[in-house]
């Protein structure tokens, strides 16, 4: 995971010893299946496999008094992923880049103590 924070131009946060806690929690849940429902760990090497999966990612604010803006969550679905379909929380959007096999989930504004989720599924050959 990579997290970047650009502090305001305040002197109180510019001291080298200042620590800023991560203002959110991110919880992913991923299920991967092959050949239309067979668990991925059950291998059948003589068949061409089709891998599919589903995910549920939730992001919750740890801030209780103010919102934060412009959050982007990116994750890789693996080579040859296609057929991505997602449902995003109100006020958020998602996109899929087939060249990189990455899903990008954008949250413009996360209210204090707010929670958003992205649910989806995909297929890979």
Tab-separated table of C-alpha atoms in Angstrom:
chain	number	residue	atom	x	y	z
A	1	UNK	CA	0.000	0.000	0.000
A	2	UNK	CA	1.172	3.503	-0.769
A	3	UNK	CA	-0.161	6.560	1.020
A	4	UNK	CA	0.811	10.171	0.315
A	5	UNK	CA	-0.093	13.194	2.394
A	6	UNK	CA	0.604	16.771	1.405
A	7	UNK	CA	0.427	18.883	4.574
A	8	UNK	CA	-0.897	22.427	4.558
A	9	UNK	CA	1.669	25.193	4.745
A	10	UNK	CA	1.279	25.306	8.514
A	11	UNK	CA	4.431	25.567	10.657
A	12	UNK	CA	2.979	23.131	13.195
A	13	UNK	CA	3.226	20.226	10.724
A	14	UNK	CA	6.548	21.200	9.173
A	15	UNK	CA	8.649	20.066	12.130
A	16	UNK	CA	10.538	16.819	11.367
A	17	UNK	CA	9.074	15.125	14.455
A	18	UNK	CA	5.443	15.830	13.503
A	19	UNK	CA	3.500	12.628	12.825
A	20	UNK	CA	0.192	12.549	11.009
A	21	UNK	CA	-1.925	9.418	11.493
A	22	UNK	CA	-3.506	7.823	8.431
A	23	UNK	CA	-7.040	9.339	8.342
A	24	UNK	CA	-8.833	6.230	7.041
A	25	UNK	CA	-9.054	2.452	7.157
A	26	UNK	CA	-9.134	0.358	4.009
A	27	UNK	CA	-10.535	-3.182	4.155
A	28	UNK	CA	-10.427	-5.433	1.080
A	29	UNK	CA	-12.155	-8.809	0.689
A	30	UNK	CA	-11.382	-10.844	-2.438
A	31	UNK	CA	-12.742	-14.199	-3.606
A	32	UNK	CA	-11.060	-15.945	-6.562
A	33	UNK	CA	-12.630	-18.923	-8.347
A	34	UNK	CA	-11.748	-20.887	-11.454
A	35	UNK	CA	-13.835	-22.711	-14.052
A	36	UNK	CA	-17.158	-21.191	-13.023
A	37	UNK	CA	-17.116	-21.743	-9.283
A	38	UNK	CA	-14.404	-24.273	-8.492
A	39	UNK	CA	-12.192	-22.849	-5.735
A	40	UNK	CA	-8.873	-21.616	-7.139
A	41	UNK	CA	-6.792	-24.031	-5.047
A	42	UNK	CA	-8.383	-27.060	-6.784
A	43	UNK	CA	-6.156	-27.525	-9.871
A	44	UNK	CA	-7.107	-29.304	-13.079
A	45	UNK	CA	-3.957	-28.872	-15.216
A	46	UNK	CA	-5.339	-30.542	-18.375
A	47	UNK	CA	-8.160	-27.985	-18.775
A	48	UNK	CA	-7.964	-24.391	-19.964
A	49	UNK	CA	-8.895	-22.407	-16.900
A	50	UNK	CA	-11.091	-19.377	-16.665
A	51	UNK	CA	-10.527	-17.461	-13.458
A	52	UNK	CA	-13.195	-15.175	-12.069
A	53	UNK	CA	-13.499	-13.296	-8.862
A	54	UNK	CA	-15.339	-10.804	-6.768
A	55	UNK	CA	-14.216	-8.113	-4.365
A	56	UNK	CA	-15.592	-5.779	-1.755
A	57	UNK	CA	-13.422	-2.854	-0.698
A	58	UNK	CA	-14.509	-0.476	2.052
A	59	UNK	CA	-12.933	2.810	3.047
A	60	UNK	CA	-13.891	4.408	6.373
A	61	UNK	CA	-12.861	7.811	7.679
A	62	UNK	CA	-11.085	7.940	11.034
A	63	UNK	CA	-11.709	11.687	11.258
A	64	UNK	CA	-14.618	12.737	13.452
A	65	UNK	CA	-14.678	16.498	12.913
A	66	UNK	CA	-13.820	17.175	9.279
A	67	UNK	CA	-14.021	15.556	5.837
A	68	UNK	CA	-11.109	14.804	3.556
A	69	UNK	CA	-11.038	15.166	-0.210
A	70	UNK	CA	-9.620	13.559	-3.333
A	71	UNK	CA	-8.914	9.944	-2.419
A	72	UNK	CA	-7.990	7.389	-5.089
A	73	UNK	CA	-7.663	3.657	-4.472
A	74	UNK	CA	-5.997	1.539	-7.168
A	75	UNK	CA	-5.598	-2.228	-7.283
A	76	UNK	CA	-4.461	-4.788	-9.838
A	77	UNK	CA	-6.756	-7.639	-10.920
A	78	UNK	CA	-3.976	-9.586	-12.647
A	79	UNK	CA	-2.988	-10.255	-16.226
A	80	UNK	CA	-5.703	-10.814	-18.820
A	81	UNK	CA	-8.486	-9.502	-16.582
A	82	UNK	CA	-11.586	-8.315	-18.383
A	83	UNK	CA	-15.320	-8.156	-17.938
A	84	UNK	CA	-15.061	-5.942	-14.868
A	85	UNK	CA	-18.335	-4.791	-13.352
A	86	UNK	CA	-18.563	-2.648	-10.207
A	87	UNK	CA	-21.080	-0.912	-7.967
A	88	UNK	CA	-19.683	2.110	-6.153
A	89	UNK	CA	-21.073	4.035	-3.194
A	90	UNK	CA	-22.933	7.274	-3.866
A	91	UNK	CA	-20.558	10.113	-4.715
A	92	UNK	CA	-17.729	7.842	-5.868
A	93	UNK	CA	-16.690	6.574	-9.291
A	94	UNK	CA	-14.609	3.739	-10.704
A	95	UNK	CA	-12.765	2.885	-13.906
A	96	UNK	CA	-10.870	-0.089	-15.301
A	97	UNK	CA	-7.768	0.131	-17.481
A	98	UNK	CA	-7.507	-3.074	-19.560
A	99	UNK	CA	-3.875	-2.308	-20.503
A	100	UNK	CA	-2.707	-2.410	-16.881
A	101	UNK	CA	-5.539	-4.568	-15.444
A	102	UNK	CA	-6.047	-1.977	-12.696
A	103	UNK	CA	-9.248	-0.738	-11.114
A	104	UNK	CA	-9.213	2.887	-9.951
A	105	UNK	CA	-11.801	3.994	-7.384
A	106	UNK	CA	-12.122	7.757	-6.839
A	107	UNK	CA	-13.735	9.402	-3.836
A	108	UNK	CA	-14.150	13.157	-4.155
A	109	UNK	CA	-15.218	13.743	-0.554
A	110	UNK	CA	-15.270	11.483	2.502
A	111	UNK	CA	-17.366	12.952	5.341
A	112	UNK	CA	-16.341	12.667	9.007
A	113	UNK	CA	-16.766	9.066	10.197
A	114	UNK	CA	-18.131	8.215	6.732
A	115	UNK	CA	-17.816	4.849	4.992
A	116	UNK	CA	-17.814	4.059	1.275
A	117	UNK	CA	-17.659	0.745	-0.552
A	118	UNK	CA	-16.833	-0.643	-3.973
A	119	UNK	CA	-18.152	-4.080	-4.906
A	120	UNK	CA	-17.312	-5.822	-8.128
A	121	UNK	CA	-16.513	-8.884	-10.149
A	122	UNK	CA	-14.204	-9.775	-13.045
A	123	UNK	CA	-13.144	-12.571	-15.373
A	124	UNK	CA	-9.619	-13.519	-16.528
A	125	UNK	CA	-8.651	-16.088	-19.127
